[in-house]
mmCIF file of C-alpha atoms in Angstrom:
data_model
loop_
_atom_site.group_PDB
_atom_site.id
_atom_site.type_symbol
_atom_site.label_atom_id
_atom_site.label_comp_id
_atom_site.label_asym_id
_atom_site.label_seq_id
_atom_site.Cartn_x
_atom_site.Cartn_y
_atom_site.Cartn_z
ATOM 1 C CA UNK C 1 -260.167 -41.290 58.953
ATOM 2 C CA UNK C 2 -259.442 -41.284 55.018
ATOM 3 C CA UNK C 3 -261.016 -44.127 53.309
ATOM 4 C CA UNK C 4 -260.840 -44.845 49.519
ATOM 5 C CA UNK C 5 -262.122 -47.908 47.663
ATOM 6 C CA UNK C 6 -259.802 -49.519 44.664
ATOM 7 C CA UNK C 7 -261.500 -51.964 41.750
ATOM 8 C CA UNK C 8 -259.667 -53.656 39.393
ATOM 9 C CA UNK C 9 -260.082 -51.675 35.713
ATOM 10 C CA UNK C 10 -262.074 -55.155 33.691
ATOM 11 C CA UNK C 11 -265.052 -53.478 36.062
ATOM 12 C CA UNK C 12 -265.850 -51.377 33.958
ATOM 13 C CA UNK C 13 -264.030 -52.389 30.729
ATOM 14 C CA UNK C 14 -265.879 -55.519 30.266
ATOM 15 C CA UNK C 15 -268.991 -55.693 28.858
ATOM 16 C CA UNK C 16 -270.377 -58.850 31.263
ATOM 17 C CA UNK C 17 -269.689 -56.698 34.218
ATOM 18 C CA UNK C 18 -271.055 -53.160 32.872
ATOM 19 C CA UNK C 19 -274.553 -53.449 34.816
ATOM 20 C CA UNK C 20 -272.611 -53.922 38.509
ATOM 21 C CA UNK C 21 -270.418 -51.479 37.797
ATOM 22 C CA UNK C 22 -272.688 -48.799 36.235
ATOM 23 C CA UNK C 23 -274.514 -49.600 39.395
ATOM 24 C CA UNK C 24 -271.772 -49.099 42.129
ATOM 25 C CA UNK C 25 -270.227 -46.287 39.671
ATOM 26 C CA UNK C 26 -273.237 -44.232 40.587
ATOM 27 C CA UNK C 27 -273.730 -45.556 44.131
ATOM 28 C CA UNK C 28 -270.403 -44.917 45.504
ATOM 29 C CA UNK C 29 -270.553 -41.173 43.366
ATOM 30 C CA UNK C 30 -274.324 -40.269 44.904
ATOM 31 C CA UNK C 31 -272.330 -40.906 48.223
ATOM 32 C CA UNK C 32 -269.619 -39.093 47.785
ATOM 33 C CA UNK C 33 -267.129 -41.930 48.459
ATOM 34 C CA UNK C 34 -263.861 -41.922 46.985
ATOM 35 C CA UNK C 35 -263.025 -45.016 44.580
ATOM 36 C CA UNK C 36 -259.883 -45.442 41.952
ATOM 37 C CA UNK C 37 -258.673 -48.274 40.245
ATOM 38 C CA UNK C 38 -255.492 -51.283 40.371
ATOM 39 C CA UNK C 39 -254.114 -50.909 36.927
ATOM 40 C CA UNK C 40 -251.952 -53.686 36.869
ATOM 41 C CA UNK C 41 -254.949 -56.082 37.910
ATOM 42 C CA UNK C 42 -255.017 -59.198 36.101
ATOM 43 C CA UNK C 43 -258.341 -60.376 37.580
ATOM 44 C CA UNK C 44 -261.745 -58.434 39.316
ATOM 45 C CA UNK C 45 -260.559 -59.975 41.935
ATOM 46 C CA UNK C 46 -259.141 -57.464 43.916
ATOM 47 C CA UNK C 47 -259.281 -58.574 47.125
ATOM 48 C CA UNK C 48 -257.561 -61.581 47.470
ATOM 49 C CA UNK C 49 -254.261 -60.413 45.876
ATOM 50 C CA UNK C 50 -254.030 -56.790 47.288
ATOM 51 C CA UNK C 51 -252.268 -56.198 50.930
ATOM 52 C CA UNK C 52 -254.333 -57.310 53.723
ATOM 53 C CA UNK C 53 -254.130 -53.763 56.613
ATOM 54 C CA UNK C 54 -253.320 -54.593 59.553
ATOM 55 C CA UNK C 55 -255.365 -53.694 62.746
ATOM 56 C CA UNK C 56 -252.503 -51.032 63.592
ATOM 57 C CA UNK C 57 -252.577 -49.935 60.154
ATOM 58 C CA UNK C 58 -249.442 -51.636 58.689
ATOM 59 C CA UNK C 59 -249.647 -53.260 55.347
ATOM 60 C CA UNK C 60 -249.008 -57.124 54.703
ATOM 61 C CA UNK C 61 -247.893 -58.287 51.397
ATOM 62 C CA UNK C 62 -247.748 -61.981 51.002
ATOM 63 C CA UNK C 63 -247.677 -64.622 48.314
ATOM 64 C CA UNK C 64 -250.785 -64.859 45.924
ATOM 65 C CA UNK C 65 -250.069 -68.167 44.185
ATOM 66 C CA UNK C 66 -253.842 -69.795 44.999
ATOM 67 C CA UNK C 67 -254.145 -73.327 43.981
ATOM 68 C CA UNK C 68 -256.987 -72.417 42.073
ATOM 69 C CA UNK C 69 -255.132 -70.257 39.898
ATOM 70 C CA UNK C 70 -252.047 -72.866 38.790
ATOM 71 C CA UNK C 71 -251.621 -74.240 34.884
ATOM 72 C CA UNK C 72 -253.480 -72.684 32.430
ATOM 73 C CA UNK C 73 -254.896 -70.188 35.186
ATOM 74 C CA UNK C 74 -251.951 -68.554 35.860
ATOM 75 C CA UNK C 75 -252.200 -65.759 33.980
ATOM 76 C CA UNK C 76 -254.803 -64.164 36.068
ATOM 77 C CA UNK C 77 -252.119 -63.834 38.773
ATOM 78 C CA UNK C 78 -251.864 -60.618 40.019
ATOM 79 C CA UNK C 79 -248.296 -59.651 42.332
ATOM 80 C CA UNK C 80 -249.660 -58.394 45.277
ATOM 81 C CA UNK C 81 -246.661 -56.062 46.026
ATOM 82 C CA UNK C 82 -246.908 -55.086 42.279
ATOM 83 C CA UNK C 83 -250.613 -53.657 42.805
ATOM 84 C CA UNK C 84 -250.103 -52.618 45.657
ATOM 85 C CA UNK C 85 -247.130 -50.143 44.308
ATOM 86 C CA UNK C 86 -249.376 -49.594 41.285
ATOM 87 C CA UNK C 87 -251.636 -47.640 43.685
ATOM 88 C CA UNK C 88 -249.349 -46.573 46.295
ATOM 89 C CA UNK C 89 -246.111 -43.973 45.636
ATOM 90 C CA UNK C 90 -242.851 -45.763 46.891
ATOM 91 C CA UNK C 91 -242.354 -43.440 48.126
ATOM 92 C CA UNK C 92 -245.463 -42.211 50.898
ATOM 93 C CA UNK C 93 -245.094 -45.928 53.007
ATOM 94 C CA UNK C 94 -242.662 -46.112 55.148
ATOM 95 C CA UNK C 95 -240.432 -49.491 55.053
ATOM 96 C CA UNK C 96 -241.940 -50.173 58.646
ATOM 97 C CA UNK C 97 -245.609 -50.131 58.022
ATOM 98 C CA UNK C 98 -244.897 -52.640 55.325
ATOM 99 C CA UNK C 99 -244.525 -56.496 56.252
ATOM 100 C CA UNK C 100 -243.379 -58.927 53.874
ATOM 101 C CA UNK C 101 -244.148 -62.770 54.026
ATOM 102 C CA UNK C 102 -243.661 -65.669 51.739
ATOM 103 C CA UNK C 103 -246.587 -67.675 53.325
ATOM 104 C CA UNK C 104 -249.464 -68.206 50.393
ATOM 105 C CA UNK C 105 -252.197 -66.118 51.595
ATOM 106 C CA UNK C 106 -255.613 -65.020 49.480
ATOM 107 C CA UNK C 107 -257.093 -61.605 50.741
ATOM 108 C CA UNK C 108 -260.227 -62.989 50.727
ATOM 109 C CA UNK C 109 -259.319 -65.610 53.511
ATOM 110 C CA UNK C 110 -259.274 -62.929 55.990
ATOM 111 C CA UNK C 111 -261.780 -61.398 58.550
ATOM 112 C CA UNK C 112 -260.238 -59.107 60.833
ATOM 113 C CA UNK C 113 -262.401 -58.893 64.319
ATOM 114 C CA UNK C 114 -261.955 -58.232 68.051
ATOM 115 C CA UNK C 115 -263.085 -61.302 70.387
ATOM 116 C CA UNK C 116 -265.284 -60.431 73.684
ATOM 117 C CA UNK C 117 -262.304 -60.044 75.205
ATOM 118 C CA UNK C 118 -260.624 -57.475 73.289
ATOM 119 C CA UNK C 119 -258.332 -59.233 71.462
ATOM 120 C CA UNK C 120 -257.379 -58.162 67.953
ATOM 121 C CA UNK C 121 -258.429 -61.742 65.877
ATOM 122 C CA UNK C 122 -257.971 -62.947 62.226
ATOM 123 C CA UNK C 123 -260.532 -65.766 61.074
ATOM 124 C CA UNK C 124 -259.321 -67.744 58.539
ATOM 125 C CA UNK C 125 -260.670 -71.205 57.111
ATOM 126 C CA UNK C 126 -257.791 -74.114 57.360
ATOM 127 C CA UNK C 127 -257.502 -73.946 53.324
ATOM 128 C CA UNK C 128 -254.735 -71.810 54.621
ATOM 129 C CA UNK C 129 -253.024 -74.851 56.093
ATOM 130 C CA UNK C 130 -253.430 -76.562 52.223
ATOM 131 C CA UNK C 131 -251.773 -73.485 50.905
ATOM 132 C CA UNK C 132 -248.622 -74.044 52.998
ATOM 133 C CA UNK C 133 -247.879 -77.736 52.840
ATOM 134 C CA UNK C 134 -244.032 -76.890 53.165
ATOM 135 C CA UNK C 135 -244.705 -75.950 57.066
ATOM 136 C CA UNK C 136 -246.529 -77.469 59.944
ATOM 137 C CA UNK C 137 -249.577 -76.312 61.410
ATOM 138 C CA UNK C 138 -248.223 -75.153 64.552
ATOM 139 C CA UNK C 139 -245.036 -73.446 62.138
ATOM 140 C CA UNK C 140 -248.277 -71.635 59.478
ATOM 141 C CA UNK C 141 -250.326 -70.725 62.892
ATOM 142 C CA UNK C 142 -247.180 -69.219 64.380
ATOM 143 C CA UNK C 143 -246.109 -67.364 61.462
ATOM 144 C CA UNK C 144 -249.766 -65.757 60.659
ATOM 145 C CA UNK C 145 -249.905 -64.909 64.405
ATOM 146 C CA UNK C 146 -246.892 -62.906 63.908
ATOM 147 C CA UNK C 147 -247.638 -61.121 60.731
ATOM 148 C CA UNK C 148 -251.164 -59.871 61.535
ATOM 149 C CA UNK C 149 -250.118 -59.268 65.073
ATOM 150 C CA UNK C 150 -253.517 -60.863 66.439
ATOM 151 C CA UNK C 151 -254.959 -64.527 67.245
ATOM 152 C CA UNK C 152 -255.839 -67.000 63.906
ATOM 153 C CA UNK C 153 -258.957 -68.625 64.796
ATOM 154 C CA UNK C 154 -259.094 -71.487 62.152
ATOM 155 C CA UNK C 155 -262.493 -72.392 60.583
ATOM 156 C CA UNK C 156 -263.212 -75.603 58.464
ATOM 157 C CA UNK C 157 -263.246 -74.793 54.985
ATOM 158 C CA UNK C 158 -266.310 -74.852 53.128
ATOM 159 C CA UNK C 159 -265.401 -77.908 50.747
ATOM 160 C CA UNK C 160 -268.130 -77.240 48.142
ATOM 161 C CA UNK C 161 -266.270 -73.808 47.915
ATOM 162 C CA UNK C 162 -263.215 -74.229 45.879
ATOM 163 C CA UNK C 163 -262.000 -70.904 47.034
ATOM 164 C CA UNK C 164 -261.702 -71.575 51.014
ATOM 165 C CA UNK C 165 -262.783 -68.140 51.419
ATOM 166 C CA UNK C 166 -263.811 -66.771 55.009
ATOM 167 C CA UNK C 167 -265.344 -63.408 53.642
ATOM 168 C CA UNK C 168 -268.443 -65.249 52.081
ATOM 169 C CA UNK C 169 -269.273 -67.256 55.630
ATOM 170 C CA UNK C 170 -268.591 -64.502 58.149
ATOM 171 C CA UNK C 171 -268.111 -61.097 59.122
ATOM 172 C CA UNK C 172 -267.191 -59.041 61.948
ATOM 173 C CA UNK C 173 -270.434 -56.868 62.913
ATOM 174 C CA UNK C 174 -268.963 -55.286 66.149
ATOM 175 C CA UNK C 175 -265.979 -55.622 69.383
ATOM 176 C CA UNK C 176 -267.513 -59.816 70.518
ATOM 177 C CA UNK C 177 -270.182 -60.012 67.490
ATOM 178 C CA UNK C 178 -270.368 -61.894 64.187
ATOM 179 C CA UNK C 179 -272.737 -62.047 61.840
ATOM 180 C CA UNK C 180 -272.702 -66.408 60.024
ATOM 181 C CA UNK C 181 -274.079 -66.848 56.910
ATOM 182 C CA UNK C 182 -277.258 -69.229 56.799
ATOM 183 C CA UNK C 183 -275.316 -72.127 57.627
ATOM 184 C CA UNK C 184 -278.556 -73.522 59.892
ATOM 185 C CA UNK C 185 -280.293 -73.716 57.360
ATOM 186 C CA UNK C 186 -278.734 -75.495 54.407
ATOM 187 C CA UNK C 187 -275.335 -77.512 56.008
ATOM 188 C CA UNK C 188 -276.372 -77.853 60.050
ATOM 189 C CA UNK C 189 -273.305 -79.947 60.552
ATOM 190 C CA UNK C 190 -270.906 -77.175 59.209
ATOM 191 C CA UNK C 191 -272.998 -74.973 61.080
ATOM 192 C CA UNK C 192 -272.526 -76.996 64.460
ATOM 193 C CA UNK C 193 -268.664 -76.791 63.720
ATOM 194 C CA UNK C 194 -268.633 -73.199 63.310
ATOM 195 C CA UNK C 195 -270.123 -72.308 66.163
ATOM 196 C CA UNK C 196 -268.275 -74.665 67.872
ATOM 197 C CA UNK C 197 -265.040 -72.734 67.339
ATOM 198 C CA UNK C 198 -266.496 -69.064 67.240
ATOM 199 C CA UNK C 199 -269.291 -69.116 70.360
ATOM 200 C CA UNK C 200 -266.174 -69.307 73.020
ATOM 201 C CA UNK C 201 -265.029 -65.991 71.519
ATOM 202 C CA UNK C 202 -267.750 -63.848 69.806
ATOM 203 C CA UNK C 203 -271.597 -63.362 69.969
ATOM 204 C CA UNK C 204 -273.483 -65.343 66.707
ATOM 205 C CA UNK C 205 -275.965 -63.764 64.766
ATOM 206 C CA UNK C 206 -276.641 -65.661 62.048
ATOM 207 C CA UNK C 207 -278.329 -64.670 58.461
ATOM 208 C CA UNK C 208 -282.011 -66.236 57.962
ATOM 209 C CA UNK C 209 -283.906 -66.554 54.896
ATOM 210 C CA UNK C 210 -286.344 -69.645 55.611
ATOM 211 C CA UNK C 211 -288.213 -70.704 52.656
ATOM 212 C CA UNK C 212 -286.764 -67.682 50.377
ATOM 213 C CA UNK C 213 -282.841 -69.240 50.548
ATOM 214 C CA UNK C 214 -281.585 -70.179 47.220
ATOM 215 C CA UNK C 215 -278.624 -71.584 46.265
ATOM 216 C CA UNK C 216 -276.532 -68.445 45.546
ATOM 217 C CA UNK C 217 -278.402 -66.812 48.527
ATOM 218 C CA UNK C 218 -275.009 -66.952 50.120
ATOM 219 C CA UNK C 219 -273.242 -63.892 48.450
ATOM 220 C CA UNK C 220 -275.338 -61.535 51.018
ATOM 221 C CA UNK C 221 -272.756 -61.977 53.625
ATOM 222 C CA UNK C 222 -270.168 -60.695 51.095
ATOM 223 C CA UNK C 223 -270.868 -57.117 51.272
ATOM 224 C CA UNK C 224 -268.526 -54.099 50.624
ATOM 225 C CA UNK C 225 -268.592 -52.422 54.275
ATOM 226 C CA UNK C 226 -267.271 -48.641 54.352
ATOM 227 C CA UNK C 227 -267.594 -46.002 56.768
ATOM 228 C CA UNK C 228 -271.347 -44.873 56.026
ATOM 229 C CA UNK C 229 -272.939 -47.294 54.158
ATOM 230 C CA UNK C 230 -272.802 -50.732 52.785
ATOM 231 C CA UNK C 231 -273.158 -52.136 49.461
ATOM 232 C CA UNK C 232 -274.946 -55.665 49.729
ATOM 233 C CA UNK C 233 -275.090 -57.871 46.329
ATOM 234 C CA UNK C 234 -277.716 -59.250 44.874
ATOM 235 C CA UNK C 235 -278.384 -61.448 42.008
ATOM 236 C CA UNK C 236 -282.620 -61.828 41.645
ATOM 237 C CA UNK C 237 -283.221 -64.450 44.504
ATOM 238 C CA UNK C 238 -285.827 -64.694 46.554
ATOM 239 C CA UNK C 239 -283.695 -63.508 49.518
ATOM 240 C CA UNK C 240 -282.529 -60.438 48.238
ATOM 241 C CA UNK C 241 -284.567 -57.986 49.812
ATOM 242 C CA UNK C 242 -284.375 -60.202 53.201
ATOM 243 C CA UNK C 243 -281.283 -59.944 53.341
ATOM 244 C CA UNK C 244 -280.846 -56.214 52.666
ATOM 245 C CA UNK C 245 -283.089 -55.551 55.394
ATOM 246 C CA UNK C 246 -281.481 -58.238 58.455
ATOM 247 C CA UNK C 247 -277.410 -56.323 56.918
ATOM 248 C CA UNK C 248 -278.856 -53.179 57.740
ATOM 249 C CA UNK C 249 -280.652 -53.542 60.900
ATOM 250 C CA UNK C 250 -277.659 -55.398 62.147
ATOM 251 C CA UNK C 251 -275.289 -52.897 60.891
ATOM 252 C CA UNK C 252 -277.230 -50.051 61.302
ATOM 253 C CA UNK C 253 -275.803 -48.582 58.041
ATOM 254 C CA UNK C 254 -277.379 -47.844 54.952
ATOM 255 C CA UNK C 255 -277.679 -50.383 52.784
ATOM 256 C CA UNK C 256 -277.578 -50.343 49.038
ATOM 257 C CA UNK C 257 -278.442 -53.354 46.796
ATOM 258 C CA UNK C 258 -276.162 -54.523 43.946
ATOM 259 C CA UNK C 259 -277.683 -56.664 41.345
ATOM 260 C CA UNK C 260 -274.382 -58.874 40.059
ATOM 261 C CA UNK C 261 -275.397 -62.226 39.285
ATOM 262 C CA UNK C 262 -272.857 -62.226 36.393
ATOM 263 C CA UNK C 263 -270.447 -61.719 39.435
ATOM 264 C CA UNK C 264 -271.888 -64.313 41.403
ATOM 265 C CA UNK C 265 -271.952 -66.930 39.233
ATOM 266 C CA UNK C 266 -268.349 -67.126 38.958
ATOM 267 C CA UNK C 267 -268.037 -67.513 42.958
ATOM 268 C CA UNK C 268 -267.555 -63.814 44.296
ATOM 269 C CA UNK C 269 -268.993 -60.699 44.978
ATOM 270 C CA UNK C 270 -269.011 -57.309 46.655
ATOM 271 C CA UNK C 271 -266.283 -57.627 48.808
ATOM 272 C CA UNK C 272 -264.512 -59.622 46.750
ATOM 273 C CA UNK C 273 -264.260 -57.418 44.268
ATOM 274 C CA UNK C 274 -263.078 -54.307 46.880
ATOM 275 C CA UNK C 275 -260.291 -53.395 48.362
ATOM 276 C CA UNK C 276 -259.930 -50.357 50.385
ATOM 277 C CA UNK C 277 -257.332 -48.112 51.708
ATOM 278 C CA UNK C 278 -257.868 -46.563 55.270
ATOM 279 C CA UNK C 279 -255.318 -43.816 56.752
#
């Protein structure tokens, strides 16, 4: 399998950012894993506006038009087929490994996993819902179902997250296993609900940090996963080595601190600011 990881170019162009990328520059270079850049990014963003790839390998290109980007935000828009073209020839994807969809989607909404039973799943939190007012539930679960050619599995957004994000409150660790972020310990109701809708399906392992969780400690879970190792931000918390070590035992991958609190303070991090290409 080919694997390269994209980044949108303000990485590395502006100054705020220089220490994480200097940082995953050399990481991603020491391991010999291939990396290039989205030059029509308007945002770091890169994950929630580039194609999602499907399970089968097919490319979905939806609508990026996130509430959270509307007004005077706008402008950090970025066209999802646009980038996507801006990294991809025309002419090397053929018209059927390409979906379209109008439905408002953010990249970042989207954890691609196979249940216990091995059934290709998408988890998604119900901001999704909010995105597409101009269709019923049952007409937004439908369509998704179609497009990503697997089951949506709906998870209550995280309300104190603006973004309604899935990749920063779980991942897919294995066929039946997820790994939760430390829900237990900081919002046990949400945490009840969670595992109320993901226990029927998947195995929980959940993140712990005890007395060394901080506020941001949540940004562990949103690692950069690629074939070898893993790249796990961090942004000087108490739970940073913690966390480091409970990714990579569950992973069994190599694990690689980032420091990007910069990052993290404006509500994203490793695997937000990925996206990458398999073949």
């Amino acid at each position: 399998m080919t694997e390269k990881t994209f980044f949108s170019p303000w990485l590395k162009d502006l100054k705020k950012y220089s220490n994480a990328w200097v940082q995953i520059d050399t990481i991603l270079s020491e391991n010999n894993i291939d990396f290039g850049f989205i030059p029509v990014a308007n945002d770091i963003w890169a994950r929630d506006f580039m194609p999602i790839q499907r399970h089968d390998g097919k490319f979905i290109i939806y609508c990026y038009q996130p509430n959270y980007l509307q007004n005077s935000q706008n402008k950090y828009i970025t066209d999802c087929r646009g980038a996507f073209l801006s990294v991809i020839s025309d002419d090397t994807i053929e018209p059927q490994n390409v979906i379209e969809t109008n439905l408002v989607i953010d990249g970042g909404n989207v954890i691609k996993c196979i249940d216990k039973n091995g059934k290709q799943c998408v988890i998604m939190t119900t901001k999704v819902l909010y995105e597409n007012p101009q269709l019923s539930q049952l007409e937004t679960m439908s369509a998704l179902s179609t497009i990503f050619d697997a089951e949506i599995i709906l998870i209550p957004w995280d309300c104190e997250e603006p973004f309604g994000h899935s990749d920063g409150m779980v991942r897919a660790l294995a066929p039946g296993k997820l790994l939760l972020n430390n829900y237990a310990e900081f919002a046990p109701k949400l945490d009840n609900v969670l595992k109320m809708a993901l226990e029927p399906r998947f195995e929980i392992v959940q993140l712990q940090y005890g007395d060394k969780k901080r506020d941001k400690s949540w940004c562990h879970i949103n690692y950069l996963e690629l074939s070898d190792i893993i790249l796990v931000p961090t942004a000087s918390l108490a739970s940073d080595k913690l966390a480091l070590r409970q990714i990579e035992s569950l992973t069994g991958k190599k694990c690689f601190p980032v420091s990007m609190a910069s990052i993290v303070a404006e509500g994203g991090a490793m695997h937000c600011i990925s996206w990458t290409l398999r073949g």
